[in-house]
GROMACS .gro file of C-alpha atoms in nm:
model
   89
    1MET     CA    1   1.756  -0.856   5.858
    2SER     CA    2   1.863  -0.855   5.500
    3PRO     CA    3   1.970  -1.191   5.347
    4ASP     CA    4   2.331  -1.082   5.338
    5GLY     CA    5   2.324  -0.973   5.704
    6ARG     CA    6   2.428  -0.620   5.627
    7ASN     CA    7   2.111  -0.424   5.706
    8LEU     CA    8   1.837  -0.440   5.964
    9LEU     CA    9   1.487  -0.335   5.879
   10TYR     CA   10   1.277  -0.190   6.166
   11PHE     CA   11   0.989   0.042   6.228
   12GLU     CA   12   0.969   0.337   6.457
   13TYR     CA   13   0.668   0.536   6.577
   14ARG     CA   14   0.705   0.906   6.498
   15THR     CA   15   0.482   1.192   6.594
   16ALA     CA   16   0.456   1.350   6.241
   17THR     CA   17   0.426   1.023   6.029
   18ASN     CA   18   0.282   0.752   6.251
   19ALA     CA   19   0.488   0.436   6.206
   20ASP     CA   20   0.776   0.439   5.944
   21LEU     CA   21   1.019   0.175   5.819
   22PHE     CA   22   1.397   0.248   5.859
   23ILE     CA   23   1.709   0.071   5.734
   24LEU     CA   24   1.997   0.040   5.970
   25PRO     CA   25   2.335  -0.046   5.803
   26LEU     CA   26   2.507  -0.288   6.041
   27ASP     CA   27   2.856  -0.163   5.930
   28GLY     CA   28   2.807   0.148   6.156
   29GLY     CA   29   2.620   0.361   5.906
   30LYS     CA   30   2.329   0.588   6.024
   31PRO     CA   31   1.971   0.459   5.999
   32PHE     CA   32   1.769   0.597   5.709
   33PRO     CA   33   1.401   0.605   5.631
   34PHE     CA   34   1.282   0.349   5.370
   35ALA     CA   35   0.896   0.394   5.385
   36ALA     CA   36   0.781   0.719   5.562
   37THR     CA   37   0.429   0.805   5.467
   38PRO     CA   38   0.168   0.994   5.661
   39GLY     CA   39   0.011   0.644   5.728
   40VAL     CA   40   0.132   0.341   5.920
   41ASP     CA   41   0.406   0.149   5.738
   42ARG     CA   42   0.496  -0.171   5.909
   43CYS     CA   43   0.582  -0.546   5.881
   44GLY     CA   44   0.857  -0.512   5.619
   45ARG     CA   45   1.018  -0.829   5.478
   46PHE     CA   46   1.330  -0.834   5.241
   47SER     CA   47   1.299  -1.026   4.928
   48GLN     CA   48   1.518  -1.333   4.887
   49ASP     CA   49   1.782  -1.133   4.684
   50GLY     CA   50   1.771  -0.844   4.923
   51GLN     CA   51   1.684  -0.601   4.648
   52SER     CA   52   1.335  -0.511   4.748
   53ILE     CA   53   1.112  -0.485   5.064
   54ALA     CA   54   0.738  -0.590   5.091
   55TYR     CA   55   0.545  -0.417   5.368
   56PHE     CA   56   0.199  -0.293   5.457
   57SER     CA   57   0.075   0.056   5.477
   58ASP     CA   58  -0.255   0.227   5.534
   59VAL     CA   59  -0.164   0.539   5.349
   60SER     CA   60  -0.461   0.475   5.107
   61GLY     CA   61  -0.703   0.460   5.398
   62LEU     CA   62  -0.686   0.081   5.390
   63ASN     CA   63  -0.416  -0.173   5.490
   64GLU     CA   64  -0.251  -0.272   5.159
   65VAL     CA   65   0.078  -0.457   5.079
   66TYR     CA   66   0.337  -0.279   4.880
   67VAL     CA   67   0.680  -0.365   4.723
   68LYS     CA   68   0.961  -0.115   4.694
   69PRO     CA   69   1.296  -0.164   4.549
   70LEU     CA   70   1.600  -0.055   4.754
   71LEU     CA   71   1.732   0.152   4.459
   72PRO     CA   72   1.709   0.535   4.529
   73ASP     CA   73   1.413   0.725   4.385
   74ARG     CA   74   1.207   0.408   4.324
   75ARG     CA   75   0.842   0.430   4.413
   76ALA     CA   76   0.636   0.155   4.606
   77VAL     CA   77   0.400  -0.050   4.411
   78GLN     CA   78   0.069  -0.176   4.566
   79VAL     CA   79   0.049  -0.545   4.511
   80SER     CA   80  -0.255  -0.644   4.710
   81MET     CA   81  -0.619  -0.607   4.569
   82ALA     CA   82  -0.835  -0.625   4.871
   83GLY     CA   83  -0.621  -0.543   5.175
   84GLY     CA   84  -0.339  -0.709   5.353
   85THR     CA   85  -0.110  -0.676   5.660
   86ALA     CA   86   0.124  -0.972   5.652
   87PRO     CA   87   0.348  -0.958   5.332
   88GLN     CA   88   0.532  -1.279   5.238
   89TRP     CA   89   0.773  -1.361   4.957
   0.00000   0.00000   0.00000
């Protein structure tokens, strides 16, 4: 859940893209994909200010931790150097 309690972050298994991260606005909005790569995207954690999410993905072939801002059209940045599956802020 986001720090302000407005959004729920969850993952969903999908046939085409494995496990993807979605955001569900708790004001009644429709869920939308946050990280949907051909790999497994899981274990998302909101930053303390709620502006970014850290998660792990194996899209590169290895489990690595990425950070992606919530702003539209922003790309994820890999922040781990030798693998990772449990992002923490």
